[in-house]
């Protein structure tokens, strides 16, 4: 199926170039691989997690997501096989590792969550406030099931978000500015906590944005958060960090959130994605 | 470095606002094709996405009586330090930031004194305060804390300490409590950019995060010979 999609989308092929998108590898093996490559307290802080990864509860959530993906749903009674995640309708293998990206039909750069919302509302005909679309958090939400399934199909693929479209580049660059943008009651920017290796906030070891082998784990969402006992998304993590920074609530799916996610994915470029992941 | 050409962004803002109000669609669906993002600098676009494309819930009230919009607006120091992208301030920039910081320091009436180290300990441990959004800290239930353990080791018996800042274990024992030391420590907590321009440490006094009394209590925790920090 994926080779056929490649064939009918020569444009996508040329965009990806020869960077070597990779192929599927189980998340626990990908993590083991990066651990062997670099010495990192962040990567090894939860050995327990590494051992538990084969039984990651997020795997079940992804399984449920697969069923939802293939099911005919919504007022239009169609499956999500008609949704293009950048590699042609219904193609999910390696698609998430190349997001956010520009989508011609929407005229904008979208991350996985925004793209799903787009397809569920335009293709399947769900209204924007239908719980299927509106509920974004927790393992039992359709959104987290679908995201987990689609993302799991990019495990082992190298992060390679396209930057060919001027908007993709503009969003990445704005996200770069946002990453270093200090504001709020504590003068924090993302760089305050994610600009050095091996530093801790309280007992948590922080990933360094400038070390791609650490950063690939940091941006590998969805992940099962052991502390929350729920599967969480990139958008949920962004919201949490701004809350800690005392800078109010970022709007999920806003271009601001997509710009930041464009930058953080770009920072992990070339490293294999760990999906679904497990985090503290 | 801080030439962000604000007026130009403001012009884009009005354009976008009038267009965005036209449709019932969500902002996320409509914003990109109305305004040419690629015609803006990265700094302009970031500001545009935050303030004009409704990137944040800007009108939400904050504990200090303002709004999230005000929290997100940068003052000159924040803008100057952001532009360094994590690098240390040097040369003229450093001098300028240190002067800016010094000007923003106010001192307690009379001399700088140590408060109650036990209160200070609670404050140093607490990460409560000023968080807004999906969960908002209610300051009438609990006073905001100083977050010191997020970045510093203090009491040697506490193992859950951060390492973004240097260890302050034995700080008072090593440095004493002479007037110059009290003043330095006060200034570090009030506005550390007076000593370390563009440091990662927050301006607890200048930003109104901690009161003069709270600073005195935390100083006692860090400096008093009886405090576990100095045992």
Short mmCIF file of C-alpha atoms in Angstrom, two decimals:
data_model
loop_
_atom_site.label_atom_id
_atom_site.label_comp_id
_atom_site.label_asym_id
_atom_site.label_seq_id
_atom_site.Cartn_x
_atom_site.Cartn_y
_atom_site.Cartn_z
CA UNK A 1 0.00 0.00 0.00
CA UNK A 2 2.73 2.42 0.89
CA UNK A 3 4.73 1.75 -2.28
CA UNK A 4 1.64 2.51 -4.34
CA UNK A 5 1.23 5.79 -2.48
CA UNK A 6 4.81 6.70 -3.19
CA UNK A 7 4.17 6.04 -6.83
CA UNK A 8 1.09 8.20 -7.09
CA UNK A 9 2.69 11.02 -5.10
CA UNK A 10 5.97 11.76 -6.81
CA UNK A 11 5.85 15.22 -5.26
CA UNK A 12 6.05 13.77 -1.76
CA UNK A 13 9.00 11.68 -2.86
CA UNK A 14 10.90 14.69 -4.10
CA UNK A 15 10.11 16.65 -0.93
CA UNK A 16 11.51 13.94 1.29
CA UNK A 17 14.59 13.66 -0.86
CA UNK A 18 17.16 11.05 0.04
CA UNK A 19 17.31 11.76 3.77
CA UNK A 20 16.42 8.12 4.46
CA UNK A 21 13.08 8.11 6.22
CA UNK A 22 13.85 4.73 7.80
CA UNK A 23 11.54 1.87 8.56
CA UNK A 24 9.51 0.55 11.46
CA UNK A 25 11.29 -0.41 14.64
CA UNK A 26 9.63 -1.19 17.98
CA UNK A 27 9.83 1.78 20.36
CA UNK A 28 11.77 -0.11 23.05
CA UNK A 29 14.41 -1.04 20.47
CA UNK A 30 14.66 2.54 19.21
CA UNK A 31 15.18 3.79 22.76
CA UNK A 32 17.79 1.11 23.44
CA UNK A 33 19.55 2.28 20.27
CA UNK A 34 19.80 5.94 21.29
CA UNK A 35 20.85 4.96 24.81
CA UNK A 36 23.76 3.04 23.30
CA UNK A 37 24.72 6.02 21.14
CA UNK A 38 24.99 8.78 23.75
CA UNK A 39 25.52 9.03 27.47
CA UNK A 40 22.45 10.74 28.83
CA UNK A 41 20.93 10.89 32.29
CA UNK A 42 17.70 11.97 30.68
CA UNK A 43 17.48 8.85 28.51
CA UNK A 44 18.38 6.47 31.33
CA UNK A 45 16.57 8.13 34.23
CA UNK A 46 13.74 5.63 34.25
CA UNK A 47 15.22 2.20 33.64
CA UNK A 48 11.98 0.83 34.96
CA UNK A 49 10.21 2.50 32.07
CA UNK A 50 12.54 0.86 29.60
CA UNK A 51 11.73 -2.54 31.06
CA UNK A 52 8.03 -1.79 31.04
CA UNK A 53 7.96 -0.49 27.50
CA UNK A 54 7.06 -3.78 25.85
CA UNK A 55 3.87 -3.67 27.94
CA UNK A 56 3.29 0.04 27.44
CA UNK A 57 -0.44 0.66 27.99
CA UNK A 58 -0.24 3.07 25.05
CA UNK A 59 0.11 0.04 22.74
CA UNK A 60 -3.47 -0.94 23.59
CA UNK A 61 -4.64 2.60 23.06
CA UNK A 62 -3.00 2.51 19.62
CA UNK A 63 -4.76 -0.79 18.87
CA UNK A 64 -8.10 0.80 19.73
CA UNK A 65 -7.10 3.69 17.51
CA UNK A 66 -6.51 1.39 14.58
CA UNK A 67 -10.05 0.06 14.84
CA UNK A 68 -11.41 3.61 15.06
CA UNK A 69 -9.32 4.67 12.09
CA UNK A 70 -10.77 1.94 9.87
CA UNK A 71 -14.35 2.29 11.11
CA UNK A 72 -16.91 4.19 9.04
CA UNK A 73 -17.87 7.06 11.32
CA UNK A 74 -19.50 10.44 11.56
CA UNK A 75 -22.47 11.87 9.62
CA UNK A 76 -20.66 11.06 6.35
CA UNK A 77 -20.11 7.46 7.45
CA UNK A 78 -16.60 7.15 6.08
CA UNK A 79 -13.35 5.88 7.57
CA UNK A 80 -10.19 7.91 7.96
CA UNK A 81 -8.61 5.97 5.10
CA UNK A 82 -9.56 8.97 2.99
CA UNK A 83 -7.47 11.31 5.14
CA UNK A 84 -4.14 12.44 3.74
CA UNK A 85 -1.46 12.80 6.43
CA UNK A 86 1.04 14.00 3.86
CA UNK A 87 1.86 10.77 2.09
CA UNK A 88 -1.45 10.19 0.35
CA UNK A 89 -4.93 9.22 1.58
CA UNK A 90 -4.84 6.61 4.30
CA UNK A 91 -1.04 6.23 4.28
CA UNK A 92 0.19 6.25 7.86
CA UNK A 93 3.54 4.44 7.64
CA UNK A 94 6.16 7.07 8.49
CA UNK A 95 3.67 9.91 7.99
CA UNK A 96 3.84 11.36 11.50
CA UNK A 97 7.66 11.56 11.44
CA UNK A 98 7.19 14.08 8.62
CA UNK A 99 4.74 16.34 10.42
CA UNK A 100 4.00 19.18 10.97
CA UNK A 101 3.75 19.91 7.26
CA UNK A 102 1.93 22.16 4.82
CA UNK A 103 -1.38 20.82 3.51
CA UNK A 104 -2.58 22.24 0.23
CA UNK A 105 -6.26 21.45 0.92
CA UNK A 106 -6.19 23.47 4.15
CA UNK A 107 -3.68 26.08 3.01
CA UNK A 108 -1.77 25.81 6.25
CA UNK A 109 0.82 23.94 8.26
CA UNK A 110 -0.75 21.32 10.51
CA UNK A 111 0.44 19.02 13.25
CA UNK A 112 -1.05 15.56 13.72
CA UNK A 113 -3.81 16.71 16.07
CA UNK A 114 -4.88 19.58 13.83
CA UNK A 115 -4.84 17.33 10.77
CA UNK A 116 -7.01 14.75 12.52
CA UNK A 117 -9.48 17.45 13.53
CA UNK A 118 -9.50 18.67 9.92
CA UNK A 119 -10.28 15.21 8.51
CA UNK A 120 -12.83 14.33 11.18
CA UNK A 121 -14.74 17.55 10.51
CA UNK A 122 -14.38 17.82 6.73
CA UNK A 123 -14.33 14.13 5.68
CA UNK A 124 -16.35 12.42 8.37
CA UNK A 125 -18.59 15.41 8.96
CA UNK A 126 -18.27 15.58 12.74
CA UNK A 127 -19.11 18.98 14.17
CA UNK A 128 -16.23 20.71 15.91
CA UNK A 129 -17.87 20.26 19.31
CA UNK A 130 -18.71 16.60 18.93
CA UNK A 131 -16.96 14.74 21.80
CA UNK A 132 -15.14 12.64 19.17
CA UNK A 133 -13.32 15.80 18.11
CA UNK A 134 -13.50 17.97 21.17
CA UNK A 135 -12.15 15.60 23.81
CA UNK A 136 -8.40 15.71 23.37
CA UNK A 137 -6.98 14.30 26.58
CA UNK A 138 -6.78 10.90 28.18
CA UNK A 139 -6.42 7.35 26.94
CA UNK A 140 -10.14 6.92 26.45
CA UNK A 141 -10.56 9.87 24.10
CA UNK A 142 -10.95 9.10 20.38
CA UNK A 143 -8.33 11.75 19.70
CA UNK A 144 -5.63 10.06 21.79
CA UNK A 145 -6.52 6.62 20.40
CA UNK A 146 -6.23 7.85 16.83
CA UNK A 147 -3.07 9.83 17.45
CA UNK A 148 -1.45 6.87 19.19
CA UNK A 149 -2.26 4.57 16.26
CA UNK A 150 -1.05 6.93 13.56
CA UNK A 151 2.08 7.89 15.48
CA UNK A 152 2.93 4.24 16.30
CA UNK A 153 3.32 3.69 12.56
CA UNK A 154 6.26 6.10 12.60
CA UNK A 155 8.26 4.35 15.31
CA UNK A 156 11.85 3.97 14.12
CA UNK A 157 11.37 6.45 11.27
CA UNK A 158 13.65 9.46 11.42
CA UNK A 159 12.08 12.80 12.21
CA UNK A 160 12.08 14.60 8.90
CA UNK A 161 9.45 17.37 8.82
CA UNK A 162 9.53 19.05 5.39
CA UNK A 163 10.74 22.62 5.08
CA UNK A 164 10.22 23.07 1.37
CA UNK A 165 7.10 25.18 1.57
CA UNK A 166 7.75 28.78 2.69
CA UNK A 167 5.06 28.44 5.37
CA UNK A 168 6.75 25.37 6.85
CA UNK A 169 9.92 27.36 7.21
CA UNK A 170 8.17 30.46 8.54
CA UNK A 171 6.38 28.40 11.21
CA UNK A 172 9.58 26.58 12.21
CA UNK A 173 11.41 29.90 12.52
CA UNK A 174 8.63 31.49 14.58
CA UNK A 175 8.72 28.42 16.82
CA UNK A 176 12.44 28.96 17.25
CA UNK A 177 11.75 32.51 18.49
CA UNK A 178 9.03 31.21 20.80
CA UNK A 179 11.43 28.65 22.27
CA UNK A 180 13.80 31.38 23.42
CA UNK A 181 11.12 33.93 24.26
CA UNK A 182 11.34 34.92 27.93
CA UNK A 183 8.21 36.31 29.55
CA UNK A 184 5.92 36.02 32.55
CA UNK A 185 6.32 36.17 36.30
CA UNK A 186 9.42 33.94 36.33
CA UNK A 187 11.14 35.24 33.15
CA UNK A 188 11.23 31.68 31.77
CA UNK A 189 11.67 30.54 28.21
CA UNK A 190 11.76 26.92 27.10
CA UNK A 191 15.53 27.32 26.88
CA UNK A 192 15.72 28.01 30.63
CA UNK A 193 15.08 24.33 31.27
CA UNK A 194 15.88 22.65 27.95
CA UNK A 195 19.14 24.30 26.92
CA UNK A 196 21.68 22.19 28.82
CA UNK A 197 22.35 18.48 29.25
CA UNK A 198 21.97 16.55 32.48
CA UNK A 199 20.39 19.39 34.47
CA UNK A 200 17.47 18.73 36.77
CA UNK A 201 14.38 20.57 37.94
CA UNK A 202 13.83 19.06 41.37
CA UNK A 203 14.31 15.33 40.68
CA UNK A 204 13.40 15.37 36.95
CA UNK A 205 16.26 15.18 34.48
CA UNK A 206 15.64 17.62 31.65
CA UNK A 207 16.13 16.86 27.96
CA UNK A 208 18.38 19.23 25.98
CA UNK A 209 16.87 20.58 22.77
CA UNK A 210 20.37 20.81 21.26
CA UNK A 211 21.12 17.10 21.66
CA UNK A 212 18.95 15.38 19.04
CA UNK A 213 19.40 11.93 20.63
CA UNK A 214 17.84 13.26 23.85
CA UNK A 215 15.37 15.46 22.09
CA UNK A 216 13.89 12.66 19.98
CA UNK A 217 12.63 11.05 23.19
CA UNK A 218 11.42 14.41 24.48
CA UNK A 219 9.25 15.01 21.40
CA UNK A 220 8.08 11.42 21.00
CA UNK A 221 4.41 11.88 21.82
CA UNK A 222 1.91 10.32 22.29
CA UNK A 223 3.42 8.78 25.37
CA UNK A 224 1.96 7.00 28.36
CA UNK A 225 2.70 9.20 31.36
CA UNK A 226 3.26 6.93 34.31
CA UNK A 227 2.54 9.77 36.76
CA UNK A 228 -0.81 10.54 35.10
CA UNK A 229 -1.68 6.96 34.10
CA UNK A 230 -2.90 8.38 30.79
CA UNK A 231 -1.65 8.66 27.24
CA UNK A 232 -0.73 12.27 26.49
CA UNK A 233 -0.16 14.28 23.31
CA UNK A 234 2.37 16.88 22.13
CA UNK A 235 -0.27 19.55 22.58
CA UNK A 236 -0.81 18.45 26.17
CA UNK A 237 2.94 18.74 26.88
CA UNK A 238 3.13 22.22 25.35
CA UNK A 239 0.22 23.33 27.51
CA UNK A 240 1.85 21.90 30.64
CA UNK A 241 5.17 23.64 30.07
CA UNK A 242 3.51 27.05 29.51
CA UNK A 243 1.50 26.53 32.67
CA UNK A 244 4.70 25.85 34.62
CA UNK A 245 6.19 28.94 33.03
CA UNK A 246 3.31 31.08 34.36
CA UNK A 247 2.48 32.22 30.85
CA UNK A 248 -1.17 31.20 30.75
CA UNK A 249 -2.86 28.70 28.47
CA UNK A 250 -1.78 28.13 24.90
CA UNK A 251 -4.67 27.25 22.59
CA UNK A 252 -4.44 23.67 21.28
CA UNK A 253 -4.33 23.71 17.50
CA UNK A 254 -3.48 27.40 17.33
CA UNK A 255 -0.79 28.36 14.86
CA UNK A 256 1.35 29.33 17.87
CA UNK A 257 1.21 25.72 19.12
CA UNK A 258 1.92 24.35 15.65
CA UNK A 259 4.89 26.72 15.19
CA UNK A 260 6.42 25.52 18.46
CA UNK A 261 5.85 21.87 17.52
CA UNK A 262 7.38 22.56 14.06
CA UNK A 263 10.50 23.86 15.76
CA UNK A 264 10.76 21.07 18.30
CA UNK A 265 10.31 18.37 15.66
CA UNK A 266 12.94 20.03 13.48
CA UNK A 267 15.33 19.95 16.44
CA UNK A 268 15.05 16.13 16.55
CA UNK A 269 15.62 15.79 12.81
CA UNK A 270 17.53 12.70 11.75
CA UNK A 271 16.90 10.77 14.97
CA UNK A 272 14.44 7.87 15.08
CA UNK A 273 11.05 8.44 16.70
CA UNK A 274 10.08 6.38 19.78
CA UNK A 275 6.36 5.74 19.41
CA UNK A 276 4.36 5.37 21.44
CA UNK A 277 6.72 6.37 24.22
CA UNK A 278 6.48 6.07 27.98
CA UNK A 279 7.40 8.99 30.22
CA UNK A 280 7.49 9.79 33.93
CA UNK B 1 19.10 43.55 18.90
CA UNK B 2 15.65 44.38 20.15
CA UNK B 3 14.33 46.01 17.00
CA UNK B 4 11.06 44.20 16.63
CA UNK B 5 9.28 46.79 14.50
CA UNK B 6 6.14 46.66 16.62
CA UNK B 7 4.05 49.09 14.53
CA UNK B 8 4.22 46.83 11.48
CA UNK B 9 2.96 43.87 13.48
CA UNK B 10 0.14 45.97 14.84
CA UNK B 11 -0.92 46.78 11.30
CA UNK B 12 -1.10 43.10 10.43
CA UNK B 13 -3.09 42.57 13.59
CA UNK B 14 -5.99 44.80 12.65
CA UNK B 15 -6.13 43.24 9.21
CA UNK B 16 -6.26 39.72 10.62
CA UNK B 17 -8.82 40.59 13.25
CA UNK B 18 -11.29 42.06 10.80
CA UNK B 19 -10.90 39.07 8.51
CA UNK B 20 -11.05 36.46 11.25
CA UNK B 21 -14.32 37.83 12.59
CA UNK B 22 -15.95 37.18 9.21
CA UNK B 23 -16.30 33.41 9.45
CA UNK B 24 -17.63 31.04 12.08
CA UNK B 25 -14.64 28.75 11.53
CA UNK B 26 -12.04 28.30 14.22
CA UNK B 27 -8.99 30.54 14.13
CA UNK B 28 -6.82 27.55 13.56
CA UNK B 29 -8.59 26.83 10.28
CA UNK B 30 -8.56 30.33 8.88
CA UNK B 31 -5.59 32.34 10.03
CA UNK B 32 -2.78 31.22 7.74
CA UNK B 33 -4.39 32.09 4.43
CA UNK B 34 -5.57 35.54 5.51
CA UNK B 35 -2.23 37.01 6.44
CA UNK B 36 1.06 36.38 4.69
CA UNK B 37 3.18 34.75 7.38
CA UNK B 38 6.13 34.55 5.02
CA UNK B 39 6.27 38.34 4.69
CA UNK B 40 7.06 38.73 8.42
CA UNK B 41 10.33 38.25 10.24
CA UNK B 42 10.41 35.28 12.62
CA UNK B 43 10.12 37.69 15.59
CA UNK B 44 7.13 39.46 14.07
CA UNK B 45 5.43 36.18 13.26
CA UNK B 46 5.99 34.81 16.77
CA UNK B 47 4.42 37.94 18.25
CA UNK B 48 1.62 37.78 15.73
CA UNK B 49 0.84 34.13 16.53
CA UNK B 50 0.83 34.78 20.26
CA UNK B 51 -1.13 38.03 20.35
CA UNK B 52 -3.13 38.32 17.15
CA UNK B 53 -3.83 34.78 15.94
CA UNK B 54 -5.24 33.92 19.37
CA UNK B 55 -2.40 31.59 20.26
CA UNK B 56 -3.14 32.00 23.97
CA UNK B 57 -6.20 32.66 26.09
CA UNK B 58 -5.12 36.26 26.49
CA UNK B 59 -8.04 37.70 28.43
CA UNK B 60 -7.80 35.31 31.37
CA UNK B 61 -7.25 37.14 34.67
CA UNK B 62 -4.01 36.67 36.58
CA UNK B 63 -3.40 36.64 40.34
CA UNK B 64 -1.70 40.05 40.27
CA UNK B 65 -4.84 41.63 38.83
CA UNK B 66 -3.80 41.73 35.20
CA UNK B 67 -4.32 39.44 32.23
CA UNK B 68 -2.42 36.66 30.48
CA UNK B 69 -1.81 39.15 27.66
CA UNK B 70 0.19 41.29 30.08
CA UNK B 71 2.11 38.25 31.30
CA UNK B 72 3.13 37.47 27.74
CA UNK B 73 4.18 40.99 26.86
CA UNK B 74 7.94 41.29 27.32
CA UNK B 75 9.70 44.04 29.19
CA UNK B 76 12.99 45.38 27.89
CA UNK B 77 15.13 43.00 29.93
CA UNK B 78 13.20 39.94 28.78
CA UNK B 79 13.38 41.10 25.18
CA UNK B 80 17.10 41.78 25.34
CA UNK B 81 17.89 38.44 26.99
CA UNK B 82 15.61 36.44 24.64
CA UNK B 83 17.51 37.75 21.63
CA UNK B 84 20.70 36.14 22.97
CA UNK B 85 19.10 32.70 22.48
CA UNK B 86 20.55 31.27 25.67
CA UNK B 87 24.03 32.84 25.43
CA UNK B 88 25.56 34.86 28.27
CA UNK B 89 25.23 38.62 28.03
CA UNK B 90 28.54 40.26 27.23
CA UNK B 91 30.00 43.72 26.69
CA UNK B 92 27.52 46.57 26.26
CA UNK B 93 24.52 44.27 26.51
CA UNK B 94 25.73 43.00 29.88
CA UNK B 95 26.35 46.52 31.18
CA UNK B 96 22.96 47.66 29.95
CA UNK B 97 21.09 44.70 31.49
CA UNK B 98 22.89 45.07 34.83
CA UNK B 99 22.03 48.77 34.95
CA UNK B 100 18.41 48.07 34.03
CA UNK B 101 18.19 45.46 36.78
CA UNK B 102 19.81 47.64 39.41
CA UNK B 103 17.38 50.44 38.69
CA UNK B 104 14.45 48.10 39.34
CA UNK B 105 15.58 47.09 42.85
CA UNK B 106 13.79 48.55 45.85
CA UNK B 107 15.08 47.89 49.36
CA UNK B 108 13.15 47.31 52.57
CA UNK B 109 12.86 50.29 54.94
CA UNK B 110 15.80 50.46 57.31
CA UNK B 111 18.52 47.84 57.06
CA UNK B 112 18.31 44.47 55.31
CA UNK B 113 17.56 41.87 58.00
CA UNK B 114 17.10 38.12 58.15
CA UNK B 115 13.51 36.98 58.83
CA UNK B 116 12.23 33.63 60.12
CA UNK B 117 14.17 30.70 58.61
CA UNK B 118 11.37 28.20 59.33
CA UNK B 119 8.95 30.25 57.24
CA UNK B 120 11.73 30.64 54.70
CA UNK B 121 12.12 26.90 54.46
CA UNK B 122 8.46 26.43 53.56
CA UNK B 123 8.73 29.14 50.94
CA UNK B 124 11.97 27.75 49.47
CA UNK B 125 10.31 24.34 49.07
CA UNK B 126 7.06 25.55 47.59
CA UNK B 127 6.48 25.77 43.84
CA UNK B 128 3.00 27.15 44.31
CA UNK B 129 1.81 30.42 42.87
CA UNK B 130 1.00 32.44 39.74
CA UNK B 131 0.09 29.46 37.55
CA UNK B 132 -2.93 30.19 35.36
CA UNK B 133 -4.83 28.24 32.73
CA UNK B 134 -6.29 24.76 33.04
CA UNK B 135 -5.53 24.92 36.79
CA UNK B 136 -5.22 28.29 38.46
CA UNK B 137 -3.38 28.80 41.74
CA UNK B 138 -5.68 30.40 44.32
CA UNK B 139 -3.50 32.72 46.38
CA UNK B 140 -6.21 33.11 49.01
CA UNK B 141 -5.72 29.43 49.88
CA UNK B 142 -1.95 29.43 49.98
CA UNK B 143 0.78 32.00 49.52
CA UNK B 144 3.12 31.73 46.54
CA UNK B 145 6.46 30.05 47.18
CA UNK B 146 10.00 30.70 45.99
CA UNK B 147 10.74 27.59 43.91
CA UNK B 148 14.34 27.61 45.15
CA UNK B 149 14.60 23.80 45.23
CA UNK B 150 13.62 23.67 41.58
CA UNK B 151 17.12 24.94 40.76
CA UNK B 152 19.29 24.77 43.89
CA UNK B 153 20.51 22.31 46.46
CA UNK B 154 19.97 23.79 49.95
CA UNK B 155 19.36 21.44 52.90
CA UNK B 156 21.85 18.58 52.37
CA UNK B 157 19.20 16.11 53.57
CA UNK B 158 16.86 16.97 50.70
CA UNK B 159 17.60 14.83 47.64
CA UNK B 160 14.94 16.22 45.28
CA UNK B 161 16.76 19.37 44.28
CA UNK B 162 17.39 20.90 40.87
CA UNK B 163 20.75 21.71 39.36
CA UNK B 164 20.11 24.65 37.03
CA UNK B 165 21.68 26.88 39.66
CA UNK B 166 24.74 26.30 41.90
CA UNK B 167 24.42 24.42 45.19
CA UNK B 168 23.58 26.73 48.10
CA UNK B 169 24.38 24.07 50.70
CA UNK B 170 26.26 25.79 53.52
CA UNK B 171 25.84 29.19 51.85
CA UNK B 172 25.52 31.20 55.08
CA UNK B 173 28.24 29.23 56.81
CA UNK B 174 30.67 29.94 53.99
CA UNK B 175 29.74 33.55 53.34
CA UNK B 176 28.69 34.89 56.74
CA UNK B 177 26.06 37.55 57.36
CA UNK B 178 28.00 40.81 57.06
CA UNK B 179 26.09 43.76 55.62
CA UNK B 180 27.60 43.44 52.13
CA UNK B 181 26.65 39.74 52.04
CA UNK B 182 23.07 40.50 53.14
CA UNK B 183 22.82 43.13 50.43
CA UNK B 184 24.23 40.82 47.74
CA UNK B 185 21.89 37.98 48.68
CA UNK B 186 18.91 40.31 48.81
CA UNK B 187 19.75 41.64 45.37
CA UNK B 188 20.23 38.13 44.00
CA UNK B 189 16.71 37.21 45.05
CA UNK B 190 15.18 40.56 44.14
CA UNK B 191 16.81 40.99 40.74
CA UNK B 192 19.73 38.65 39.97
CA UNK B 193 20.41 40.34 36.62
CA UNK B 194 22.13 43.11 38.61
CA UNK B 195 24.94 40.57 39.15
CA UNK B 196 24.44 37.97 36.41
CA UNK B 197 22.98 39.68 33.34
CA UNK B 198 20.50 37.41 31.50
CA UNK B 199 20.74 34.72 34.18
CA UNK B 200 18.15 31.96 34.23
CA UNK B 201 17.22 32.83 37.81
CA UNK B 202 13.87 34.67 38.06
CA UNK B 203 13.52 38.24 39.36
CA UNK B 204 11.50 37.31 42.42
CA UNK B 205 11.33 40.83 43.84
CA UNK B 206 11.18 42.93 40.68
CA UNK B 207 8.46 40.70 39.21
CA UNK B 208 6.34 40.91 42.36
CA UNK B 209 6.58 37.15 42.92
CA UNK B 210 7.82 37.47 46.52
CA UNK B 211 7.26 40.27 49.06
CA UNK B 212 10.01 41.98 51.07
CA UNK B 213 9.00 39.89 54.10
CA UNK B 214 9.10 36.62 52.17
CA UNK B 215 12.53 37.50 50.82
CA UNK B 216 13.74 38.19 54.39
CA UNK B 217 12.42 34.77 55.49
CA UNK B 218 14.05 32.96 52.58
CA UNK B 219 17.30 34.83 53.22
CA UNK B 220 17.21 33.54 56.80
CA UNK B 221 16.78 29.99 55.54
CA UNK B 222 19.79 30.40 53.26
CA UNK B 223 22.01 32.37 55.68
CA UNK B 224 21.06 31.80 59.34
CA UNK B 225 23.47 29.59 61.30
CA UNK B 226 20.51 27.67 62.81
CA UNK B 227 19.04 26.79 59.42
CA UNK B 228 19.54 23.19 58.19
CA UNK B 229 21.13 24.70 55.07
CA UNK B 230 24.12 25.66 57.22
CA UNK B 231 24.30 22.66 59.55
#
